[in-house]
Amino acid sequence: MKKEQYSFAFEVYDSINDLSKEDGFLLQQAREITKIAYAPYSQFHVGAVARLSNGEIVKGTNLENASFPVSICAERSLLSSTAALFPDSNIDTMAISYHNQNGQSTEPVSPCGMCRQALLEHEKRYNRPIKLILGGSEGKVYVIEKSSLLLPLSFTGDDLRK
Ligand code: THU
């Protein structure tokens, strides 16, 4: 028996002001779009904004449903829009923000497991990493160089051919 270990490094910034101009713009857009998230059941309003390889900016929010499992997260909503609008372009960077029922958030949150799997598929499809920028409506910001770092020992299309 031997033990394997997995770890990864990511950047932590004190605030949006310490990001590059491009990354700061994207996070600000993600903060803004949380205001139109449809989250009447959880009151957890999530916004995701992507910069594509063709320079386009695409936005998404979570979209809830009275039949709770029908709801979709902001990240997968954004992935769907991007695939339909710009199938020939990959996402270079995605910023994700949120606010709670009080309209506040001071800590970054990470994509849920299902969204991590969906982000991984996008990376595989285009063979390009998606950089993630995670932040609340204020406070520190995480920058993760590729979303697949969040999903070690992942299941992919390669496994279907084993
Ligand atoms: N949600 C997202 O939009 N993204 C995530 O990564 C985590 C959760 C949404 C789903 C649901 O509408 C609400 O947040 C509470 O789980």
mmCIF file with all atom_site columns, C-alpha atoms and ligand atoms in Angstrom:
data_model
loop_
_atom_site.group_PDB
_atom_site.id
_atom_site.type_symbol
_atom_site.label_atom_id
_atom_site.label_alt_id
_atom_site.label_comp_id
_atom_site.label_asym_id
_atom_site.label_entity_id
_atom_site.label_seq_id
_atom_site.pdbx_PDB_ins_code
_atom_site.Cartn_x
_atom_site.Cartn_y
_atom_site.Cartn_z
_atom_site.occupancy
_atom_site.B_iso_or_equiv
_atom_site.pdbx_formal_charge
_atom_site.auth_seq_id
_atom_site.auth_comp_id
_atom_site.auth_asym_id
_atom_site.auth_atom_id
_atom_site.pdbx_PDB_model_num
ATOM   1   C CA . MET A 1 1   ? 0.000   0.000  0.000   1.00 0.00 ? 1   MET A CA 1
ATOM   2   C CA . LYS A 1 2   ? 1.145   3.514  -0.695  1.00 0.00 ? 2   LYS A CA 1
ATOM   3   C CA . LYS A 1 3   ? -0.566  6.803  -0.061  1.00 0.00 ? 3   LYS A CA 1
ATOM   4   C CA . GLU A 1 4   ? -1.111  9.378  -2.748  1.00 0.00 ? 4   GLU A CA 1
ATOM   5   C CA . GLN A 1 5   ? -1.667  13.006 -1.931  1.00 0.00 ? 5   GLN A CA 1
ATOM   6   C CA . TYR A 1 6   ? -3.444  15.767 -3.797  1.00 0.00 ? 6   TYR A CA 1
ATOM   7   C CA . SER A 1 7   ? -3.062  19.468 -3.185  1.00 0.00 ? 7   SER A CA 1
ATOM   8   C CA . PHE A 1 8   ? -3.243  22.588 -5.270  1.00 0.00 ? 8   PHE A CA 1
ATOM   9   C CA . ALA A 1 9   ? -2.255  26.208 -4.927  1.00 0.00 ? 9   ALA A CA 1
ATOM   10  C CA . PHE A 1 10  ? -4.538  29.155 -5.560  1.00 0.00 ? 10  PHE A CA 1
ATOM   11  C CA . GLU A 1 11  ? -4.243  32.885 -5.179  1.00 0.00 ? 11  GLU A CA 1
ATOM   12  C CA . VAL A 1 12  ? -5.948  34.838 -2.403  1.00 0.00 ? 12  VAL A CA 1
ATOM   13  C CA . TYR A 1 13  ? -6.394  38.593 -2.803  1.00 0.00 ? 13  TYR A CA 1
ATOM   14  C CA . ASP A 1 14  ? -7.515  40.927 -0.034  1.00 0.00 ? 14  ASP A CA 1
ATOM   15  C CA . SER A 1 15  ? -10.060 42.628 -2.261  1.00 0.00 ? 15  SER A CA 1
ATOM   16  C CA . ILE A 1 16  ? -11.236 43.178 -5.828  1.00 0.00 ? 16  ILE A CA 1
ATOM   17  C CA . ASN A 1 17  ? -8.931  46.213 -5.962  1.00 0.00 ? 17  ASN A CA 1
ATOM   18  C CA . ASP A 1 18  ? -5.882  43.936 -6.017  1.00 0.00 ? 18  ASP A CA 1
ATOM   19  C CA . LEU A 1 19  ? -6.986  42.063 -9.146  1.00 0.00 ? 19  LEU A CA 1
ATOM   20  C CA . SER A 1 20  ? -5.858  42.889 -12.678 1.00 0.00 ? 20  SER A CA 1
ATOM   21  C CA . LYS A 1 21  ? -8.147  45.307 -14.515 1.00 0.00 ? 21  LYS A CA 1
ATOM   22  C CA . GLU A 1 22  ? -9.676  42.495 -16.616 1.00 0.00 ? 22  GLU A CA 1
ATOM   23  C CA . ASP A 1 23  ? -10.297 40.169 -13.683 1.00 0.00 ? 23  ASP A CA 1
ATOM   24  C CA . GLY A 1 24  ? -11.674 42.980 -11.521 1.00 0.00 ? 24  GLY A CA 1
ATOM   25  C CA . PHE A 1 25  ? -14.093 43.946 -14.276 1.00 0.00 ? 25  PHE A CA 1
ATOM   26  C CA . LEU A 1 26  ? -15.363 40.382 -14.563 1.00 0.00 ? 26  LEU A CA 1
ATOM   27  C CA . LEU A 1 27  ? -15.919 40.012 -10.803 1.00 0.00 ? 27  LEU A CA 1
ATOM   28  C CA . GLN A 1 28  ? -17.712 43.354 -10.691 1.00 0.00 ? 28  GLN A CA 1
ATOM   29  C CA . GLN A 1 29  ? -20.009 42.140 -13.467 1.00 0.00 ? 29  GLN A CA 1
ATOM   30  C CA . ALA A 1 30  ? -20.668 38.917 -11.517 1.00 0.00 ? 30  ALA A CA 1
ATOM   31  C CA . ARG A 1 31  ? -21.574 40.966 -8.445  1.00 0.00 ? 31  ARG A CA 1
ATOM   32  C CA . GLU A 1 32  ? -23.966 43.060 -10.520 1.00 0.00 ? 32  GLU A CA 1
ATOM   33  C CA . ILE A 1 33  ? -25.742 40.134 -12.159 1.00 0.00 ? 33  ILE A CA 1
ATOM   34  C CA . THR A 1 34  ? -26.591 38.567 -8.780  1.00 0.00 ? 34  THR A CA 1
ATOM   35  C CA . LYS A 1 35  ? -29.266 41.279 -8.578  1.00 0.00 ? 35  LYS A CA 1
ATOM   36  C CA . ILE A 1 36  ? -31.340 39.588 -11.277 1.00 0.00 ? 36  ILE A CA 1
ATOM   37  C CA . ALA A 1 37  ? -30.860 36.004 -10.084 1.00 0.00 ? 37  ALA A CA 1
ATOM   38  C CA . TYR A 1 38  ? -34.168 34.160 -9.689  1.00 0.00 ? 38  TYR A CA 1
ATOM   39  C CA . ALA A 1 39  ? -33.792 32.598 -6.247  1.00 0.00 ? 39  ALA A CA 1
ATOM   40  C CA . PRO A 1 40  ? -37.124 33.027 -4.438  1.00 0.00 ? 40  PRO A CA 1
ATOM   41  C CA . TYR A 1 41  ? -36.739 29.742 -2.521  1.00 0.00 ? 41  TYR A CA 1
ATOM   42  C CA . SER A 1 42  ? -33.162 29.804 -1.237  1.00 0.00 ? 42  SER A CA 1
ATOM   43  C CA . GLN A 1 43  ? -32.669 33.585 -1.308  1.00 0.00 ? 43  GLN A CA 1
ATOM   44  C CA . PHE A 1 44  ? -29.122 32.689 -2.329  1.00 0.00 ? 44  PHE A CA 1
ATOM   45  C CA . HIS A 1 45  ? -28.481 34.801 -5.419  1.00 0.00 ? 45  HIS A CA 1
ATOM   46  C CA . VAL A 1 46  ? -25.596 33.628 -7.589  1.00 0.00 ? 46  VAL A CA 1
ATOM   47  C CA . GLY A 1 47  ? -24.064 35.380 -10.594 1.00 0.00 ? 47  GLY A CA 1
ATOM   48  C CA . ALA A 1 48  ? -21.497 34.024 -13.041 1.00 0.00 ? 48  ALA A CA 1
ATOM   49  C CA . VAL A 1 49  ? -19.830 35.969 -15.845 1.00 0.00 ? 49  VAL A CA 1
ATOM   50  C CA . ALA A 1 50  ? -17.458 34.562 -18.461 1.00 0.00 ? 50  ALA A CA 1
ATOM   51  C CA . ARG A 1 51  ? -14.920 36.092 -20.768 1.00 0.00 ? 51  ARG A CA 1
ATOM   52  C CA . LEU A 1 52  ? -14.636 33.974 -23.906 1.00 0.00 ? 52  LEU A CA 1
ATOM   53  C CA . SER A 1 53  ? -11.661 33.403 -26.178 1.00 0.00 ? 53  SER A CA 1
ATOM   54  C CA . ASN A 1 54  ? -13.371 35.606 -28.795 1.00 0.00 ? 54  ASN A CA 1
ATOM   55  C CA . GLY A 1 55  ? -13.578 38.480 -26.288 1.00 0.00 ? 55  GLY A CA 1
ATOM   56  C CA . GLU A 1 56  ? -17.329 38.188 -25.702 1.00 0.00 ? 56  GLU A CA 1
ATOM   57  C CA . ILE A 1 57  ? -18.758 38.492 -22.179 1.00 0.00 ? 57  ILE A CA 1
ATOM   58  C CA . VAL A 1 58  ? -21.583 36.077 -21.263 1.00 0.00 ? 58  VAL A CA 1
ATOM   59  C CA . LYS A 1 59  ? -23.581 36.182 -18.017 1.00 0.00 ? 59  LYS A CA 1
ATOM   60  C CA . GLY A 1 60  ? -25.676 33.734 -16.045 1.00 0.00 ? 60  GLY A CA 1
ATOM   61  C CA . THR A 1 61  ? -27.537 33.438 -12.763 1.00 0.00 ? 61  THR A CA 1
ATOM   62  C CA . ASN A 1 62  ? -29.126 30.634 -10.808 1.00 0.00 ? 62  ASN A CA 1
ATOM   63  C CA . LEU A 1 63  ? -32.696 29.960 -11.828 1.00 0.00 ? 63  LEU A CA 1
ATOM   64  C CA . GLU A 1 64  ? -34.825 28.219 -9.220  1.00 0.00 ? 64  GLU A CA 1
ATOM   65  C CA . ASN A 1 65  ? -38.081 26.310 -9.527  1.00 0.00 ? 65  ASN A CA 1
ATOM   66  C CA . ALA A 1 66  ? -40.940 25.409 -7.175  1.00 0.00 ? 66  ALA A CA 1
ATOM   67  C CA . SER A 1 67  ? -39.995 21.840 -7.991  1.00 0.00 ? 67  SER A CA 1
ATOM   68  C CA . PHE A 1 68  ? -36.598 22.288 -6.358  1.00 0.00 ? 68  PHE A CA 1
ATOM   69  C CA . PRO A 1 69  ? -34.510 19.773 -8.374  1.00 0.00 ? 69  PRO A CA 1
ATOM   70  C CA . VAL A 1 70  ? -35.482 21.588 -11.573 1.00 0.00 ? 70  VAL A CA 1
ATOM   71  C CA . SER A 1 71  ? -33.397 24.575 -10.468 1.00 0.00 ? 71  SER A CA 1
ATOM   72  C CA . ILE A 1 72  ? -30.106 25.288 -12.202 1.00 0.00 ? 72  ILE A CA 1
ATOM   73  C CA . CYS A 1 73  ? -26.967 26.894 -10.816 1.00 0.00 ? 73  CYS A CA 1
ATOM   74  C CA . ALA A 1 74  ? -25.527 30.093 -12.268 1.00 0.00 ? 74  ALA A CA 1
ATOM   75  C CA . GLU A 1 75  ? -22.421 28.321 -13.566 1.00 0.00 ? 75  GLU A CA 1
ATOM   76  C CA . ARG A 1 76  ? -24.298 25.672 -15.575 1.00 0.00 ? 76  ARG A CA 1
ATOM   77  C CA . SER A 1 77  ? -26.807 28.234 -16.794 1.00 0.00 ? 77  SER A CA 1
ATOM   78  C CA . LEU A 1 78  ? -23.854 30.220 -18.120 1.00 0.00 ? 78  LEU A CA 1
ATOM   79  C CA . LEU A 1 79  ? -22.237 27.151 -19.698 1.00 0.00 ? 79  LEU A CA 1
ATOM   80  C CA . SER A 1 80  ? -25.495 26.419 -21.556 1.00 0.00 ? 80  SER A CA 1
ATOM   81  C CA . SER A 1 81  ? -25.847 29.967 -22.875 1.00 0.00 ? 81  SER A CA 1
ATOM   82  C CA . THR A 1 82  ? -22.238 30.039 -23.988 1.00 0.00 ? 82  THR A CA 1
ATOM   83  C CA . ALA A 1 83  ? -22.535 26.710 -25.808 1.00 0.00 ? 83  ALA A CA 1
ATOM   84  C CA . ALA A 1 84  ? -25.605 27.951 -27.682 1.00 0.00 ? 84  ALA A CA 1
ATOM   85  C CA . LEU A 1 85  ? -24.366 31.461 -28.476 1.00 0.00 ? 85  LEU A CA 1
ATOM   86  C CA . PHE A 1 86  ? -20.680 30.857 -29.180 1.00 0.00 ? 86  PHE A CA 1
ATOM   87  C CA . PRO A 1 87  ? -20.041 27.135 -29.768 1.00 0.00 ? 87  PRO A CA 1
ATOM   88  C CA . ASP A 1 88  ? -16.694 27.866 -31.428 1.00 0.00 ? 88  ASP A CA 1
ATOM   89  C CA . SER A 1 89  ? -15.302 29.817 -28.471 1.00 0.00 ? 89  SER A CA 1
ATOM   90  C CA . ASN A 1 90  ? -14.120 28.546 -25.122 1.00 0.00 ? 90  ASN A CA 1
ATOM   91  C CA . ILE A 1 91  ? -14.411 30.251 -21.764 1.00 0.00 ? 91  ILE A CA 1
ATOM   92  C CA . ASP A 1 92  ? -11.073 31.710 -20.695 1.00 0.00 ? 92  ASP A CA 1
ATOM   93  C CA . THR A 1 93  ? -12.177 33.098 -17.324 1.00 0.00 ? 93  THR A CA 1
ATOM   94  C CA . MET A 1 94  ? -15.314 32.813 -15.200 1.00 0.00 ? 94  MET A CA 1
ATOM   95  C CA . ALA A 1 95  ? -16.078 35.065 -12.223 1.00 0.00 ? 95  ALA A CA 1
ATOM   96  C CA . ILE A 1 96  ? -18.636 33.863 -9.666  1.00 0.00 ? 96  ILE A CA 1
ATOM   97  C CA . SER A 1 97  ? -20.272 35.933 -6.958  1.00 0.00 ? 97  SER A CA 1
ATOM   98  C CA . TYR A 1 98  ? -23.373 35.747 -4.797  1.00 0.00 ? 98  TYR A CA 1
ATOM   99  C CA . HIS A 1 99  ? -25.329 37.477 -2.097  1.00 0.00 ? 99  HIS A CA 1
ATOM   100 C CA . ASN A 1 100 ? -27.565 36.115 0.630   1.00 0.00 ? 100 ASN A CA 1
ATOM   101 C CA . GLN A 1 101 ? -31.056 37.148 1.695   1.00 0.00 ? 101 GLN A CA 1
ATOM   102 C CA . ASN A 1 102 ? -29.623 40.264 3.342   1.00 0.00 ? 102 ASN A CA 1
ATOM   103 C CA . GLY A 1 103 ? -27.954 41.271 0.079   1.00 0.00 ? 103 GLY A CA 1
ATOM   104 C CA . GLN A 1 104 ? -24.540 40.598 1.581   1.00 0.00 ? 104 GLN A CA 1
ATOM   105 C CA . SER A 1 105 ? -21.567 38.281 1.177   1.00 0.00 ? 105 SER A CA 1
ATOM   106 C CA . THR A 1 106 ? -18.035 38.660 2.457   1.00 0.00 ? 106 THR A CA 1
ATOM   107 C CA . GLU A 1 107 ? -16.456 35.263 1.626   1.00 0.00 ? 107 GLU A CA 1
ATOM   108 C CA . PRO A 1 108 ? -15.888 33.555 -1.728  1.00 0.00 ? 108 PRO A CA 1
ATOM   109 C CA . VAL A 1 109 ? -17.948 30.417 -2.443  1.00 0.00 ? 109 VAL A CA 1
ATOM   110 C CA . SER A 1 110 ? -16.819 27.615 -4.746  1.00 0.00 ? 110 SER A CA 1
ATOM   111 C CA . PRO A 1 111 ? -18.901 25.942 -7.465  1.00 0.00 ? 111 PRO A CA 1
ATOM   112 C CA . CYS A 1 112 ? -20.963 22.960 -6.291  1.00 0.00 ? 112 CYS A CA 1
ATOM   113 C CA . GLY A 1 113 ? -19.932 19.433 -7.266  1.00 0.00 ? 113 GLY A CA 1
ATOM   114 C CA . MET A 1 114 ? -22.293 19.209 -10.222 1.00 0.00 ? 114 MET A CA 1
ATOM   115 C CA . CYS A 1 115 ? -20.975 22.491 -11.630 1.00 0.00 ? 115 CYS A CA 1
ATOM   116 C CA . ARG A 1 116 ? -17.390 21.333 -11.153 1.00 0.00 ? 116 ARG A CA 1
ATOM   117 C CA . GLN A 1 117 ? -18.188 18.329 -13.325 1.00 0.00 ? 117 GLN A CA 1
ATOM   118 C CA . ALA A 1 118 ? -19.798 20.574 -15.969 1.00 0.00 ? 118 ALA A CA 1
ATOM   119 C CA . LEU A 1 119 ? -16.847 22.984 -15.922 1.00 0.00 ? 119 LEU A CA 1
ATOM   120 C CA . LEU A 1 120 ? -14.483 20.054 -16.371 1.00 0.00 ? 120 LEU A CA 1
ATOM   121 C CA . GLU A 1 121 ? -16.387 18.904 -19.459 1.00 0.00 ? 121 GLU A CA 1
ATOM   122 C CA . HIS A 1 122 ? -15.989 22.387 -20.968 1.00 0.00 ? 122 HIS A CA 1
ATOM   123 C CA . GLU A 1 123 ? -12.245 22.310 -20.295 1.00 0.00 ? 123 GLU A CA 1
ATOM   124 C CA . LYS A 1 124 ? -11.990 18.885 -21.940 1.00 0.00 ? 124 LYS A CA 1
ATOM   125 C CA . ARG A 1 125 ? -14.138 19.875 -24.902 1.00 0.00 ? 125 ARG A CA 1
ATOM   126 C CA . TYR A 1 126 ? -11.986 22.873 -25.786 1.00 0.00 ? 126 TYR A CA 1
ATOM   127 C CA . ASN A 1 127 ? -8.744  21.574 -24.294 1.00 0.00 ? 127 ASN A CA 1
ATOM   128 C CA . ARG A 1 128 ? -8.297  24.905 -22.530 1.00 0.00 ? 128 ARG A CA 1
ATOM   129 C CA . PRO A 1 129 ? -8.346  25.778 -18.808 1.00 0.00 ? 129 PRO A CA 1
ATOM   130 C CA . ILE A 1 130 ? -11.089 27.913 -17.286 1.00 0.00 ? 130 ILE A CA 1
ATOM   131 C CA . LYS A 1 131 ? -9.659  30.373 -14.771 1.00 0.00 ? 131 LYS A CA 1
ATOM   132 C CA . LEU A 1 132 ? -12.037 30.955 -11.862 1.00 0.00 ? 132 LEU A CA 1
ATOM   133 C CA . ILE A 1 133 ? -12.404 34.183 -9.889  1.00 0.00 ? 133 ILE A CA 1
ATOM   134 C CA . LEU A 1 134 ? -14.462 33.678 -6.723  1.00 0.00 ? 134 LEU A CA 1
ATOM   135 C CA . GLY A 1 135 ? -15.628 36.476 -4.487  1.00 0.00 ? 135 GLY A CA 1
ATOM   136 C CA . GLY A 1 136 ? -18.552 37.811 -2.486  1.00 0.00 ? 136 GLY A CA 1
ATOM   137 C CA . SER A 1 137 ? -19.955 41.293 -2.810  1.00 0.00 ? 137 SER A CA 1
ATOM   138 C CA . GLU A 1 138 ? -16.977 42.427 -0.761  1.00 0.00 ? 138 GLU A CA 1
ATOM   139 C CA . GLY A 1 139 ? -13.897 40.941 0.861   1.00 0.00 ? 139 GLY A CA 1
ATOM   140 C CA . LYS A 1 140 ? -11.221 38.533 -0.257  1.00 0.00 ? 140 LYS A CA 1
ATOM   141 C CA . VAL A 1 141 ? -11.070 36.942 -3.666  1.00 0.00 ? 141 VAL A CA 1
ATOM   142 C CA . TYR A 1 142 ? -9.777  33.529 -4.763  1.00 0.00 ? 142 TYR A CA 1
ATOM   143 C CA . VAL A 1 143 ? -8.247  33.019 -8.195  1.00 0.00 ? 143 VAL A CA 1
ATOM   144 C CA . ILE A 1 144 ? -7.904  29.398 -9.329  1.00 0.00 ? 144 ILE A CA 1
ATOM   145 C CA . GLU A 1 145 ? -5.920  28.835 -12.509 1.00 0.00 ? 145 GLU A CA 1
ATOM   146 C CA . LYS A 1 146 ? -8.120  26.020 -13.843 1.00 0.00 ? 146 LYS A CA 1
ATOM   147 C CA . SER A 1 147 ? -11.458 24.686 -12.669 1.00 0.00 ? 147 SER A CA 1
ATOM   148 C CA . SER A 1 148 ? -10.360 21.044 -12.944 1.00 0.00 ? 148 SER A CA 1
ATOM   149 C CA . LEU A 1 149 ? -8.131  21.630 -9.905  1.00 0.00 ? 149 LEU A CA 1
ATOM   150 C CA . LEU A 1 150 ? -11.373 21.561 -7.905  1.00 0.00 ? 150 LEU A CA 1
ATOM   151 C CA . LEU A 1 151 ? -12.198 18.032 -9.048  1.00 0.00 ? 151 LEU A CA 1
ATOM   152 C CA . PRO A 1 152 ? -9.386  15.541 -8.449  1.00 0.00 ? 152 PRO A CA 1
ATOM   153 C CA . LEU A 1 153 ? -9.829  11.887 -9.520  1.00 0.00 ? 153 LEU A CA 1
ATOM   154 C CA . SER A 1 154 ? -12.563 13.081 -11.838 1.00 0.00 ? 154 SER A CA 1
ATOM   155 C CA . PHE A 1 155 ? -14.705 11.007 -14.187 1.00 0.00 ? 155 PHE A CA 1
ATOM   156 C CA . THR A 1 156 ? -14.394 12.036 -17.835 1.00 0.00 ? 156 THR A CA 1
ATOM   157 C CA . GLY A 1 157 ? -15.210 10.848 -21.335 1.00 0.00 ? 157 GLY A CA 1
ATOM   158 C CA . ASP A 1 158 ? -11.873 9.016  -21.355 1.00 0.00 ? 158 ASP A CA 1
ATOM   159 C CA . ASP A 1 159 ? -13.253 6.682  -18.683 1.00 0.00 ? 159 ASP A CA 1
ATOM   160 C CA . LEU A 1 160 ? -16.126 5.648  -20.936 1.00 0.00 ? 160 LEU A CA 1
ATOM   161 C CA . ARG A 1 161 ? -13.626 4.123  -23.324 1.00 0.00 ? 161 ARG A CA 1
ATOM   162 C CA . LYS A 1 162 ? -11.889 1.982  -20.689 1.00 0.00 ? 162 LYS A CA 1
HETATM 163 N N1 . THU B 2 .   ? -26.009 27.682 -6.555  1.00 0.00 ? 1   THU B N1 1
HETATM 164 C C1 . THU B 2 .   ? -25.372 28.146 -7.661  1.00 0.00 ? 1   THU B C1 1
HETATM 165 O O1 . THU B 2 .   ? -25.966 28.842 -8.496  1.00 0.00 ? 1   THU B O1 1
HETATM 166 N N2 . THU B 2 .   ? -24.070 27.819 -7.819  1.00 0.00 ? 1   THU B N2 1
HETATM 167 C C2 . THU B 2 .   ? -23.329 27.065 -6.958  1.00 0.00 ? 1   THU B C2 1
HETATM 168 O O2 . THU B 2 .   ? -22.201 26.714 -7.251  1.00 0.00 ? 1   THU B O2 1
HETATM 169 C C3 . THU B 2 .   ? -23.915 26.712 -5.665  1.00 0.00 ? 1   THU B C3 1
HETATM 170 C C4 . THU B 2 .   ? -25.379 26.850 -5.549  1.00 0.00 ? 1   THU B C4 1
HETATM 171 C C5 . THU B 2 .   ? -27.425 28.007 -6.374  1.00 0.00 ? 1   THU B C5 1
HETATM 172 C C6 . THU B 2 .   ? -28.348 26.840 -6.526  1.00 0.00 ? 1   THU B C6 1
HETATM 173 C C7 . THU B 2 .   ? -29.533 27.301 -5.718  1.00 0.00 ? 1   THU B C7 1
HETATM 174 O O3 . THU B 2 .   ? -30.370 28.096 -6.539  1.00 0.00 ? 1   THU B O3 1
HETATM 175 C C8 . THU B 2 .   ? -28.933 28.176 -4.634  1.00 0.00 ? 1   THU B C8 1
HETATM 176 O O4 . THU B 2 .   ? -27.625 28.524 -5.093  1.00 0.00 ? 1   THU B O4 1
HETATM 177 C C9 . THU B 2 .   ? -28.825 27.513 -3.284  1.00 0.00 ? 1   THU B C9 1
HETATM 178 O O5 . THU B 2 .   ? -28.191 26.294 -3.360  1.00 0.00 ? 1   THU B O5 1
#
